[in-house]
C-alpha positions as a printed NumPy array, in Angstrom:
array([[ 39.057, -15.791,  73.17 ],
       [ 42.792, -17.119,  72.444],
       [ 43.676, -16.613,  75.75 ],
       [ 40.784, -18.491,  77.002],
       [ 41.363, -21.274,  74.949],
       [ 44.827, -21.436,  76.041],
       [ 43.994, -21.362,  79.885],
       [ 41.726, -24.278,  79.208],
       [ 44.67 , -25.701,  77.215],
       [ 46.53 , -25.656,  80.311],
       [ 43.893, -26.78 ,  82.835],
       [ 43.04 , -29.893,  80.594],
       [ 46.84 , -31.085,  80.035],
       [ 47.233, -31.378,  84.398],
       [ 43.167, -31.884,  85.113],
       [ 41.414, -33.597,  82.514],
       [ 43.148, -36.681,  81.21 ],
       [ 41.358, -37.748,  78.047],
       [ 42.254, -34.3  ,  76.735],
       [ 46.29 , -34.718,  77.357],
       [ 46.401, -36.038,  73.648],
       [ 44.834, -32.998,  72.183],
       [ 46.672, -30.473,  74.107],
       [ 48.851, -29.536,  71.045],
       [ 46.078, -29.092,  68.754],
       [ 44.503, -26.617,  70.736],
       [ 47.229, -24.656,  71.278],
       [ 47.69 , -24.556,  67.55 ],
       [ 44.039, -23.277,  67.085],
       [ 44.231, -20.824,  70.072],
       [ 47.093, -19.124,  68.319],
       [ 44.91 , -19.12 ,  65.014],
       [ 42.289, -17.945,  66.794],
       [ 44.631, -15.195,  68.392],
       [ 45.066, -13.812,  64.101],
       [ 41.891, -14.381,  63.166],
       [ 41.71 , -10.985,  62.717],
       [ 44.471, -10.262,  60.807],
       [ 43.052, -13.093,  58.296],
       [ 39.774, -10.787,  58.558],
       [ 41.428,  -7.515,  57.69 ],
       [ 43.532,  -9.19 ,  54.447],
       [ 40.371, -10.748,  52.922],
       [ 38.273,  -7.479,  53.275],
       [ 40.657,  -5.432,  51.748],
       [ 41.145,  -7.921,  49.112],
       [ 37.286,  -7.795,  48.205],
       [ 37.931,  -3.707,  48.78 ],
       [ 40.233,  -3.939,  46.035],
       [ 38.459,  -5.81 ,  43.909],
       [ 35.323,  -3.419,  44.374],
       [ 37.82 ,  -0.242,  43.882],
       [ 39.147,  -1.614,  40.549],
       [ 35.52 ,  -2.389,  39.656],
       [ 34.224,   1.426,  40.695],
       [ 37.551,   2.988,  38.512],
       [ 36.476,   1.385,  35.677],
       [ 33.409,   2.672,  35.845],
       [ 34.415,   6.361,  36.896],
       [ 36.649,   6.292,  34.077],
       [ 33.787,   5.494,  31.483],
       [ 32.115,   8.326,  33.097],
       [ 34.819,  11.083,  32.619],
       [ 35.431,   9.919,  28.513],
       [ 31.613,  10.772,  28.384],
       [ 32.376,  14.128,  30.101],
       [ 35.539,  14.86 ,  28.238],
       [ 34.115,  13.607,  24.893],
       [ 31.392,  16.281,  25.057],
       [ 33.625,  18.848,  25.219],
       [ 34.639,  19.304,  28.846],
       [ 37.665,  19.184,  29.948],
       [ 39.616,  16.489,  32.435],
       [ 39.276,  18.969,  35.807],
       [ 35.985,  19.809,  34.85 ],
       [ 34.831,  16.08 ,  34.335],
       [ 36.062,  14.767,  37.494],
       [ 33.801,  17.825,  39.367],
       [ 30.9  ,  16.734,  37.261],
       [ 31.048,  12.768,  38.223],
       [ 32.32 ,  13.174,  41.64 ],
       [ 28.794,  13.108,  43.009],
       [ 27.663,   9.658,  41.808],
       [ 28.164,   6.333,  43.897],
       [ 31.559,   4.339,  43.366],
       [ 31.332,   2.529,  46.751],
       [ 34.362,   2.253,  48.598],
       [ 35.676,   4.508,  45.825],
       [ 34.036,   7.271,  46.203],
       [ 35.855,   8.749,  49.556],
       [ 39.17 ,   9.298,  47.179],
       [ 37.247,  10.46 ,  44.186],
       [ 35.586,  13.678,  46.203],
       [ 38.842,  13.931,  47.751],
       [ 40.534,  14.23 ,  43.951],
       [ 37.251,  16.959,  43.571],
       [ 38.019,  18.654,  46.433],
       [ 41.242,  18.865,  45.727],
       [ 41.159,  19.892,  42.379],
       [ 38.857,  22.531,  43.203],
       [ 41.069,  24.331,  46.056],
       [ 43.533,  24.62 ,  42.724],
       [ 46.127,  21.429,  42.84 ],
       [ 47.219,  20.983,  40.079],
       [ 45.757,  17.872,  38.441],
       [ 48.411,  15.632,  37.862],
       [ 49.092,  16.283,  41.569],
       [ 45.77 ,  15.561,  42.452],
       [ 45.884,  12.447,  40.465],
       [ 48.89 ,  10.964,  41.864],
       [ 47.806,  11.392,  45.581],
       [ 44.387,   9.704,  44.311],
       [ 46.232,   6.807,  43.125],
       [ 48.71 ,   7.143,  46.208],
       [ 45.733,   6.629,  48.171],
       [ 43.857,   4.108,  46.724],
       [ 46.983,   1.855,  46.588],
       [ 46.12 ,  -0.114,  43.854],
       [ 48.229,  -1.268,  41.413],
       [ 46.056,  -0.935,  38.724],
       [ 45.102,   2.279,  39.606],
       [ 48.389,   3.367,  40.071],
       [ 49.337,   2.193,  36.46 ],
       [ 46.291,   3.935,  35.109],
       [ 47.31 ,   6.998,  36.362],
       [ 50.705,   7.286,  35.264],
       [ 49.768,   6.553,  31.748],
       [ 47.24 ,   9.331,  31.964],
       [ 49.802,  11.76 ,  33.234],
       [ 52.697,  10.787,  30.585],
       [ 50.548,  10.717,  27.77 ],
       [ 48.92 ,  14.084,  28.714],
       [ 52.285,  15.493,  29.228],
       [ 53.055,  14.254,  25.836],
       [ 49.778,  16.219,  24.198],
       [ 47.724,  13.384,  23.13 ],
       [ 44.218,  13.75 ,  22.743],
       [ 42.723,  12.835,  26.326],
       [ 39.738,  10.845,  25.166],
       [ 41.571,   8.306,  23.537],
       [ 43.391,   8.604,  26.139],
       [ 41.46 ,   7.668,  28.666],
       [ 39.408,   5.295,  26.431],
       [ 42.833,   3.248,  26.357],
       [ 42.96 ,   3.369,  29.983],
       [ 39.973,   1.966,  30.17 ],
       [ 40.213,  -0.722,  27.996],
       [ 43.33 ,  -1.704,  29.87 ],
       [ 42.001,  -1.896,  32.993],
       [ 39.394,  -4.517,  31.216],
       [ 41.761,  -6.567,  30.153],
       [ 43.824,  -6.367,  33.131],
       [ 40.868,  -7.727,  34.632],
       [ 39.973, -10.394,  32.087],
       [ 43.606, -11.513,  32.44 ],
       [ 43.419, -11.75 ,  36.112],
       [ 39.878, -13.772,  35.993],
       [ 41.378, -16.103,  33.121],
       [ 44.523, -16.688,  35.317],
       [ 42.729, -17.818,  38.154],
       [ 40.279, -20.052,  36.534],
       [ 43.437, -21.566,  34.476],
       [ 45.369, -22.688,  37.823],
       [ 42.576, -22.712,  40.229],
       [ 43.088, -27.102,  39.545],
       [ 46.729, -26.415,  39.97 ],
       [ 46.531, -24.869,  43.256],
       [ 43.989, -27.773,  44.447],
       [ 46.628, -30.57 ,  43.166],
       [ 49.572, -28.531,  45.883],
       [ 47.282, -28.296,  48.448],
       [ 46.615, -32.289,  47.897],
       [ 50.125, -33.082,  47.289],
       [ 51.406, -31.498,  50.273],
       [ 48.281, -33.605,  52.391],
       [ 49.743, -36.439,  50.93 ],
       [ 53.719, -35.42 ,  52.058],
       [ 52.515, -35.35 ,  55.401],
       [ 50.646, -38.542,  55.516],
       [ 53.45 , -40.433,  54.282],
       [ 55.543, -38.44 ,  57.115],
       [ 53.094, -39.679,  59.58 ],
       [ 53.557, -43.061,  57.953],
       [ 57.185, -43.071,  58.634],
       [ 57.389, -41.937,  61.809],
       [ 54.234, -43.828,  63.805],
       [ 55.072, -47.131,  61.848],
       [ 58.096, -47.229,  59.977],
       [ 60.611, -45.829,  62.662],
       [ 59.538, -47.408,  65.697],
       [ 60.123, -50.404,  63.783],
       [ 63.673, -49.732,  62.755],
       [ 64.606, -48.39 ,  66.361],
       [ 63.508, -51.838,  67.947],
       [ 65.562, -53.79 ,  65.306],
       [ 68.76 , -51.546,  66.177],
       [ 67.803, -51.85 ,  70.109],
       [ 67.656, -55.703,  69.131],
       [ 71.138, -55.553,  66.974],
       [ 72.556, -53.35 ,  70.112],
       [ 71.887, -56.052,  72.657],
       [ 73.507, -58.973,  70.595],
       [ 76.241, -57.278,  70.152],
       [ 76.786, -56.522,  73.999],
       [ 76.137, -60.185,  74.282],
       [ 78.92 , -60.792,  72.768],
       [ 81.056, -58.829,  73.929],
       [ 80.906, -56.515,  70.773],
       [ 80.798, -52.502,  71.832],
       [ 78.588, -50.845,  70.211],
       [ 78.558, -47.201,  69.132],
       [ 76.776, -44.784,  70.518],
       [ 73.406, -44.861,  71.489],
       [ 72.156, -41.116,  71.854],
       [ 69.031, -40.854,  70.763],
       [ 67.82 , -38.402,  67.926],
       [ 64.605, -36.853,  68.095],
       [ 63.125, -37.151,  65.41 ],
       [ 59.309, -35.933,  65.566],
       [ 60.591, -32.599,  66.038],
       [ 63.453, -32.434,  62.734],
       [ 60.137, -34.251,  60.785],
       [ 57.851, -31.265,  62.375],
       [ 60.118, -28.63 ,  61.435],
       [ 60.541, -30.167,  58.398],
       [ 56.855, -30.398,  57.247],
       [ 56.693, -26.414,  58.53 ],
       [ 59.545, -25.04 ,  56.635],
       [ 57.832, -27.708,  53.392],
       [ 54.34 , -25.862,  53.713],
       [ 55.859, -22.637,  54.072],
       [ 57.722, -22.694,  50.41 ],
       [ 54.709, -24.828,  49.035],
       [ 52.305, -21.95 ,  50.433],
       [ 54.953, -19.029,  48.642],
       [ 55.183, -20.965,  45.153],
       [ 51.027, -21.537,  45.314],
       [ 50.428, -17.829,  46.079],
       [ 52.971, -16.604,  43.328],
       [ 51.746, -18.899,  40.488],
       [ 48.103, -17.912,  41.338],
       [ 48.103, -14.128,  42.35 ],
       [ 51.408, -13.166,  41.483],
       [ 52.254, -12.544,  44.494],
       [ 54.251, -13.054,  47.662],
       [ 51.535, -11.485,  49.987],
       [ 49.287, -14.063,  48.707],
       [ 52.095, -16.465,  48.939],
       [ 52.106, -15.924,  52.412],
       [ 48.493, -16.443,  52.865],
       [ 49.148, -20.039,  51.153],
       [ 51.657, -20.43 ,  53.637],
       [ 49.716, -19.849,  56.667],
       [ 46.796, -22.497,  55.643],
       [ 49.466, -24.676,  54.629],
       [ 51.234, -24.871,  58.191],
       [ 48.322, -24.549,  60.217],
       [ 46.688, -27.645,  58.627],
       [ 50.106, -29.447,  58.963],
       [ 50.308, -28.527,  62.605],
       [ 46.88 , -29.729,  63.256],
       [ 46.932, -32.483,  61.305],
       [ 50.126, -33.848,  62.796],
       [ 49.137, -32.79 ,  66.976],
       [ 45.915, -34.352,  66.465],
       [ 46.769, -37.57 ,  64.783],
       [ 50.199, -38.273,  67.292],
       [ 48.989, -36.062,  70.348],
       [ 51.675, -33.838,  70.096],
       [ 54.453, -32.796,  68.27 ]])
């Protein structure tokens, strides 16, 4: 499809001249056309995340029922292996399977949390191993965990909601840095440049040599400029939000792609 867009990119900038001023533009959305996908495959494993945290919670609840009746941790996770935990429940049989060819458990555990890569997870697990290790009593251990990952998850949810206006206030900051960028250079500099042209030719008028008279661009330093600007914006947005560069970088992408549009479409080009 990118490529498509692209070729007509091409064919419209020679053969079709009331499309010369957008050929920038769509360029810019060919090439986010060309990683859609990638956007695709980071939002569906976010919500896969989400949904995994969601199902360990509830797995967890599950085996302090088991293990609070008497049976113990291996035992448990045999017993509530069978029930649904969505896009859990491939590396909970796999932590039953494994436990029942005779890994030991903390083994088995730490490849479960290896595979689910999730931080949460991950953090459960260790404090499940350590304080096992340690001879605690499992069911409050495991009650803790629990309780944990809950507020984990209410600090997450109560993070979001707090800077959700904060993260609208960059996103219309940085709209407004590149309208007054626009500003500058479609009214403000061709402006100044005719003055100096004006000042230049007096001054070889009389006699007066002027200095040099090499020209500067500057639509692509104020380009670059607005990139590299939505780039950092994008980082500090996704770290005070998520808390996280990979998010960050997410920020950064939406930021520079609206930029680039935004700035081909209103000047035709760069």
């Amino acid at each position: 499809m990118a490529v498509l867009i692209i070729i007509f990119d091409i064919y419209a900038y020679y053969k079709i001249e009331i499309l010369k001023r957008f050929v920038w533009a769509i360029l810019v959305l060919a090439i986010n056309i060309a990683w859609a996908h990638f956007w695709i495959d980071f939002f569906q494993e976010g919500k896969r995340q989400k949904e995994i945290e969601l199902k360990f919670l509830e797995f967890i609840r599950n085996l302090v029922e088991n293990v609070k009746s008497g049976t113990s941790i291996p035992k448990g996770i045999l017993q509530v292996a069978d029930k649904d935990y969505g896009a859990l429940s491939q590396y909970i049989k796999k932590l039953a399977y494994q436990i029942e060819w005779g890994i030991p458990m903390h083994n088995a555990l730490l490849i479960f949390s290896e595979d689910t890569d999730n931080p949460v997870i991950k953090r459960s697990i260790a404090i499940m191993i350590e304080a096992d290790q340690s001879g605690g009593n499992i069911a409050d251990i495991l009650q803790s965990v629990s309780s944990s990952v809950i507020n984990i998850k209410k600090m997450k949810e109560e993070r979001k909601s707090s800077v959700s206006s904060q993260i609208v206030q960059g996103y219309i900051v940085f709209v407004i840095f590149i309208i007054v960028m626009l500003v500058l250079q479609i009214m403000l500099f061709p402006k100044l440049g005719g003055i100096t042209s004006e000042l230049s030719s007096s001054a070889n008028v009389l006699g007066i040599k002027s200095g040099s008279q090499d020209k500067v661009n500057l639509d692509a330093i104020f380009f670059a400029l607005i990139l590299i600007q939505g780039f950092f914006d994008g980082l500090v947005i996704g770290k005070f939000s998520e808390g996280s560069i990979k998010h960050g970088i997410i920020h950064s992408l939406i930021l520079m792609t609206m930029s680039a549009l935004i700035i081909t479409t209103v000047k035709g080009g760069i």
